[in-house]
Amino acid sequence: MTATSLVRLIAFLLLAAFITMPQGFAFLFEPLIAPGAPAIYNQGSLLVLTLQHLRTVCLATIASTVLAVALGIFVTRPSGAEFLPLSRSLVNIGQTFPPIAVLAIAVPLVGFGEKPTFIALFLYGLLPIFENTLTGLTQVSPLALEAARGMGMNARQRLVQVELPLALPVILAGIRLSVIISLGTATIGSTVAAKGLGEVIIAGLQSNNIAFVLQGGLVVALLAVLIHDGLGLVERVAARKLGRFLNEVP
């Protein structure tokens, strides 16, 4: 086991221990609190809030991936090339408006809770996946496509068996970026009553309890690092199976 792998394993074990048995870490946060204040977030389960946070991010990322990849495929076909500017404008909506503005617009339409947060994360996650899908598909070697045609593959078979597999590592990189953005952005969902780790941070800000703020921030940060590394590993495995590295242009 390499030193990096060991550090990741230790970080994962510490995170798992903290969200399942947070009281065991109270001594670390006691110097940060006022006399009589709780050292560990006590208005809900950190484990439940973490799972709910991840659930919202996961659902939004799946929805973003389906739409962004579908749009990327469509605009790289001859019949859809003219819709590229329109598609770019659509996926840029989430980046144009701050997530808090999307929440403000979504709440009157769908109410408080997880739904407006899902909408904000969905819109915010479209751009990196769409752009990486475009990059991956447009960089597929013409020689590979010509060879596929020579084997008698039709357009659908070339897409499924040649283009998407070759573009997969680049698409995965876009999904990884989208997930990391969503993990941090999801914390603001607690301002509209969505369950998640933002609830811990907001509770700390409202009660002037630095320990709560630090706990919420550390859990989100560790999740981001671990998920970033995990998805990066998936990308490298996919690249090796295709006989190329992520930084190579096909």
PDB file of N, CA and C in Angstrom, residues 95-144:
ATOM      1  N   GLN A  95     -24.610  28.177 -14.592  1.00  0.00           N
ATOM      2  CA  GLN A  95     -23.399  28.908 -14.246  1.00  0.00           C
ATOM      3  C   GLN A  95     -23.624  30.416 -14.288  1.00  0.00           C
ATOM      4  N   THR A  96     -24.627  30.839 -15.032  1.00  0.00           N
ATOM      5  CA  THR A  96     -24.915  32.268 -15.161  1.00  0.00           C
ATOM      6  C   THR A  96     -25.537  32.813 -13.880  1.00  0.00           C
ATOM      7  N   PHE A  97     -26.489  32.049 -13.318  1.00  0.00           N
ATOM      8  CA  PHE A  97     -27.168  32.481 -12.099  1.00  0.00           C
ATOM      9  C   PHE A  97     -26.534  31.810 -10.883  1.00  0.00           C
ATOM     10  N   PRO A  98     -26.234  32.555  -9.827  1.00  0.00           N
ATOM     11  CA  PRO A  98     -25.713  31.937  -8.598  1.00  0.00           C
ATOM     12  C   PRO A  98     -26.723  30.938  -8.048  1.00  0.00           C
ATOM     13  N   PRO A  99     -26.251  29.867  -7.420  1.00  0.00           N
ATOM     14  CA  PRO A  99     -27.178  28.863  -6.880  1.00  0.00           C
ATOM     15  C   PRO A  99     -28.221  29.459  -5.943  1.00  0.00           C
ATOM     16  N   ILE A 100     -27.830  30.447  -5.150  1.00  0.00           N
ATOM     17  CA  ILE A 100     -28.791  31.036  -4.218  1.00  0.00           C
ATOM     18  C   ILE A 100     -29.919  31.728  -4.966  1.00  0.00           C
ATOM     19  N   ALA A 101     -29.608  32.284  -6.159  1.00  0.00           N
ATOM     20  CA  ALA A 101     -30.649  32.914  -6.972  1.00  0.00           C
ATOM     21  C   ALA A 101     -31.587  31.862  -7.546  1.00  0.00           C
ATOM     22  N   VAL A 102     -31.028  30.716  -7.941  1.00  0.00           N
ATOM     23  CA  VAL A 102     -31.863  29.615  -8.446  1.00  0.00           C
ATOM     24  C   VAL A 102     -32.788  29.131  -7.343  1.00  0.00           C
ATOM     25  N   LEU A 103     -32.266  29.026  -6.115  1.00  0.00           N
ATOM     26  CA  LEU A 103     -33.107  28.618  -4.987  1.00  0.00           C
ATOM     27  C   LEU A 103     -34.250  29.603  -4.766  1.00  0.00           C
ATOM     28  N   ALA A 104     -33.939  30.890  -4.865  1.00  0.00           N
ATOM     29  CA  ALA A 104     -34.958  31.911  -4.639  1.00  0.00           C
ATOM     30  C   ALA A 104     -36.074  31.825  -5.678  1.00  0.00           C
ATOM     31  N   ILE A 105     -35.703  31.464  -6.907  1.00  0.00           N
ATOM     32  CA  ILE A 105     -36.706  31.325  -7.967  1.00  0.00           C
ATOM     33  C   ILE A 105     -37.476  30.023  -7.827  1.00  0.00           C
ATOM     34  N   ALA A 106     -36.761  28.957  -7.409  1.00  0.00           N
ATOM     35  CA  ALA A 106     -37.381  27.633  -7.364  1.00  0.00           C
ATOM     36  C   ALA A 106     -38.344  27.457  -6.200  1.00  0.00           C
ATOM     37  N   VAL A 107     -38.060  28.095  -5.062  1.00  0.00           N
ATOM     38  CA  VAL A 107     -38.902  27.892  -3.878  1.00  0.00           C
ATOM     39  C   VAL A 107     -40.367  28.251  -4.124  1.00  0.00           C
ATOM     40  N   PRO A 108     -40.680  29.404  -4.747  1.00  0.00           N
ATOM     41  CA  PRO A 108     -42.105  29.689  -5.006  1.00  0.00           C
ATOM     42  C   PRO A 108     -42.762  28.685  -5.945  1.00  0.00           C
ATOM     43  N   LEU A 109     -41.953  28.007  -6.759  1.00  0.00           N
ATOM     44  CA  LEU A 109     -42.513  27.062  -7.741  1.00  0.00           C
ATOM     45  C   LEU A 109     -42.697  25.662  -7.163  1.00  0.00           C
ATOM     46  N   VAL A 110     -41.731  25.194  -6.372  1.00  0.00           N
ATOM     47  CA  VAL A 110     -41.783  23.808  -5.891  1.00  0.00           C
ATOM     48  C   VAL A 110     -41.807  23.696  -4.375  1.00  0.00           C
ATOM     49  N   GLY A 111     -41.720  24.822  -3.666  1.00  0.00           N
ATOM     50  CA  GLY A 111     -41.774  24.792  -2.209  1.00  0.00           C
ATOM     51  C   GLY A 111     -40.406  24.603  -1.580  1.00  0.00           C
ATOM     52  N   PHE A 112     -40.390  24.555  -0.256  1.00  0.00           N
ATOM     53  CA  PHE A 112     -39.149  24.376   0.487  1.00  0.00           C
ATOM     54  C   PHE A 112     -38.754  22.899   0.515  1.00  0.00           C
ATOM     55  N   GLY A 113     -37.502  22.650   0.886  1.00  0.00           N
ATOM     56  CA  GLY A 113     -37.033  21.277   1.026  1.00  0.00           C
ATOM     57  C   GLY A 113     -35.992  20.905  -0.014  1.00  0.00           C
ATOM     58  N   GLU A 114     -35.984  19.630  -0.368  1.00  0.00           N
ATOM     59  CA  GLU A 114     -34.950  19.096  -1.250  1.00  0.00           C
ATOM     60  C   GLU A 114     -35.122  19.521  -2.705  1.00  0.00           C
ATOM     61  N   LYS A 115     -36.356  19.737  -3.144  1.00  0.00           N
ATOM     62  CA  LYS A 115     -36.601  19.989  -4.567  1.00  0.00           C
ATOM     63  C   LYS A 115     -35.878  21.219  -5.112  1.00  0.00           C
ATOM     64  N   PRO A 116     -35.971  22.385  -4.464  1.00  0.00           N
ATOM     65  CA  PRO A 116     -35.245  23.533  -5.016  1.00  0.00           C
ATOM     66  C   PRO A 116     -33.725  23.325  -5.016  1.00  0.00           C
ATOM     67  N   THR A 117     -33.211  22.607  -4.016  1.00  0.00           N
ATOM     68  CA  THR A 117     -31.779  22.304  -3.990  1.00  0.00           C
ATOM     69  C   THR A 117     -31.412  21.390  -5.146  1.00  0.00           C
ATOM     70  N   PHE A 118     -32.243  20.406  -5.406  1.00  0.00           N
ATOM     71  CA  PHE A 118     -32.020  19.505  -6.536  1.00  0.00           C
ATOM     72  C   PHE A 118     -31.968  20.282  -7.852  1.00  0.00           C
ATOM     73  N   ILE A 119     -32.892  21.218  -8.021  1.00  0.00           N
ATOM     74  CA  ILE A 119     -32.925  22.017  -9.259  1.00  0.00           C
ATOM     75  C   ILE A 119     -31.638  22.828  -9.409  1.00  0.00           C
ATOM     76  N   ALA A 120     -31.206  23.459  -8.325  1.00  0.00           N
ATOM     77  CA  ALA A 120     -29.991  24.278  -8.373  1.00  0.00           C
ATOM     78  C   ALA A 120     -28.766  23.427  -8.713  1.00  0.00           C
ATOM     79  N   LEU A 121     -28.644  22.269  -8.080  1.00  0.00           N
ATOM     80  CA  LEU A 121     -27.492  21.394  -8.340  1.00  0.00           C
ATOM     81  C   LEU A 121     -27.557  20.815  -9.751  1.00  0.00           C
ATOM     82  N   PHE A 122     -28.742  20.463 -10.193  1.00  0.00           N
ATOM     83  CA  PHE A 122     -28.923  19.930 -11.546  1.00  0.00           C
ATOM     84  C   PHE A 122     -28.455  20.933 -12.595  1.00  0.00           C
ATOM     85  N   LEU A 123     -28.899  22.176 -12.464  1.00  0.00           N
ATOM     86  CA  LEU A 123     -28.511  23.206 -13.426  1.00  0.00           C
ATOM     87  C   LEU A 123     -27.027  23.524 -13.340  1.00  0.00           C
ATOM     88  N   TYR A 124     -26.502  23.552 -12.122  1.00  0.00           N
ATOM     89  CA  TYR A 124     -25.104  23.914 -11.913  1.00  0.00           C
ATOM     90  C   TYR A 124     -24.157  22.829 -12.428  1.00  0.00           C
ATOM     91  N   GLY A 125     -24.636  21.587 -12.466  1.00  0.00           N
ATOM     92  CA  GLY A 125     -23.768  20.482 -12.873  1.00  0.00           C
ATOM     93  C   GLY A 125     -23.765  20.181 -14.356  1.00  0.00           C
ATOM     94  N   LEU A 126     -24.607  20.845 -15.134  1.00  0.00           N
ATOM     95  CA  LEU A 126     -24.720  20.526 -16.556  1.00  0.00           C
ATOM     96  C   LEU A 126     -23.468  20.886 -17.358  1.00  0.00           C
ATOM     97  N   LEU A 127     -22.938  22.071 -17.133  1.00  0.00           N
ATOM     98  CA  LEU A 127     -21.883  22.598 -18.009  1.00  0.00           C
ATOM     99  C   LEU A 127     -20.637  21.722 -18.074  1.00  0.00           C
ATOM    100  N   PRO A 128     -20.015  21.337 -16.942  1.00  0.00           N
ATOM    101  CA  PRO A 128     -18.787  20.530 -17.061  1.00  0.00           C
ATOM    102  C   PRO A 128     -19.007  19.190 -17.749  1.00  0.00           C
ATOM    103  N   ILE A 129     -20.152  18.565 -17.520  1.00  0.00           N
ATOM    104  CA  ILE A 129     -20.410  17.269 -18.154  1.00  0.00           C
ATOM    105  C   ILE A 129     -20.652  17.454 -19.650  1.00  0.00           C
ATOM    106  N   PHE A 130     -21.407  18.477 -20.017  1.00  0.00           N
ATOM    107  CA  PHE A 130     -21.683  18.741 -21.428  1.00  0.00           C
ATOM    108  C   PHE A 130     -20.406  19.048 -22.184  1.00  0.00           C
ATOM    109  N   GLU A 131     -19.590  19.951 -21.646  1.00  0.00           N
ATOM    110  CA  GLU A 131     -18.359  20.346 -22.339  1.00  0.00           C
ATOM    111  C   GLU A 131     -17.387  19.170 -22.462  1.00  0.00           C
ATOM    112  N   ASN A 132     -17.293  18.352 -21.440  1.00  0.00           N
ATOM    113  CA  ASN A 132     -16.399  17.199 -21.511  1.00  0.00           C
ATOM    114  C   ASN A 132     -16.924  16.136 -22.462  1.00  0.00           C
ATOM    115  N   THR A 133     -18.249  16.009 -22.553  1.00  0.00           N
ATOM    116  CA  THR A 133     -18.823  15.086 -23.531  1.00  0.00           C
ATOM    117  C   THR A 133     -18.491  15.548 -24.942  1.00  0.00           C
ATOM    118  N   LEU A 134     -18.636  16.851 -25.191  1.00  0.00           N
ATOM    119  CA  LEU A 134     -18.266  17.403 -26.495  1.00  0.00           C
ATOM    120  C   LEU A 134     -16.798  17.135 -26.808  1.00  0.00           C
ATOM    121  N   THR A 135     -15.941  17.436 -25.840  1.00  0.00           N
ATOM    122  CA  THR A 135     -14.502  17.251 -26.055  1.00  0.00           C
ATOM    123  C   THR A 135     -14.173  15.793 -26.342  1.00  0.00           C
ATOM    124  N   GLY A 136     -14.734  14.893 -25.540  1.00  0.00           N
ATOM    125  CA  GLY A 136     -14.444  13.481 -25.719  1.00  0.00           C
ATOM    126  C   GLY A 136     -14.903  12.953 -27.067  1.00  0.00           C
ATOM    127  N   LEU A 137     -16.107  13.334 -27.478  1.00  0.00           N
ATOM    128  CA  LEU A 137     -16.657  12.817 -28.732  1.00  0.00           C
ATOM    129  C   LEU A 137     -15.976  13.427 -29.961  1.00  0.00           C
ATOM    130  N   THR A 138     -15.655  14.714 -29.888  1.00  0.00           N
ATOM    131  CA  THR A 138     -15.042  15.364 -31.054  1.00  0.00           C
ATOM    132  C   THR A 138     -13.570  14.988 -31.213  1.00  0.00           C
ATOM    133  N   GLN A 139     -12.936  14.462 -30.154  1.00  0.00           N
ATOM    134  CA  GLN A 139     -11.535  14.076 -30.250  1.00  0.00           C
ATOM    135  C   GLN A 139     -11.334  12.602 -30.595  1.00  0.00           C
ATOM    136  N   VAL A 140     -12.424  11.884 -30.816  1.00  0.00           N
ATOM    137  CA  VAL A 140     -12.285  10.488 -31.241  1.00  0.00           C
ATOM    138  C   VAL A 140     -11.576  10.452 -32.590  1.00  0.00           C
ATOM    139  N   SER A 141     -10.608   9.598 -32.720  1.00  0.00           N
ATOM    140  CA  SER A 141      -9.799   9.528 -33.934  1.00  0.00           C
ATOM    141  C   SER A 141     -10.641   9.206 -35.169  1.00  0.00           C
ATOM    142  N   PRO A 142     -10.520   9.997 -36.233  1.00  0.00           N
ATOM    143  CA  PRO A 142     -11.218   9.671 -37.492  1.00  0.00           C
ATOM    144  C   PRO A 142     -10.823   8.299 -38.033  1.00  0.00           C
ATOM    145  N   LEU A 143      -9.587   7.880 -37.758  1.00  0.00           N
ATOM    146  CA  LEU A 143      -9.145   6.561 -38.218  1.00  0.00           C
ATOM    147  C   LEU A 143      -9.942   5.448 -37.532  1.00  0.00           C
ATOM    148  N   ALA A 144     -10.260   5.662 -36.232  1.00  0.00           N
ATOM    149  CA  ALA A 144     -11.052   4.669 -35.513  1.00  0.00           C
ATOM    150  C   ALA A 144     -12.465   4.593 -36.081  1.00  0.00           C
TER     151      ALA A 144
END
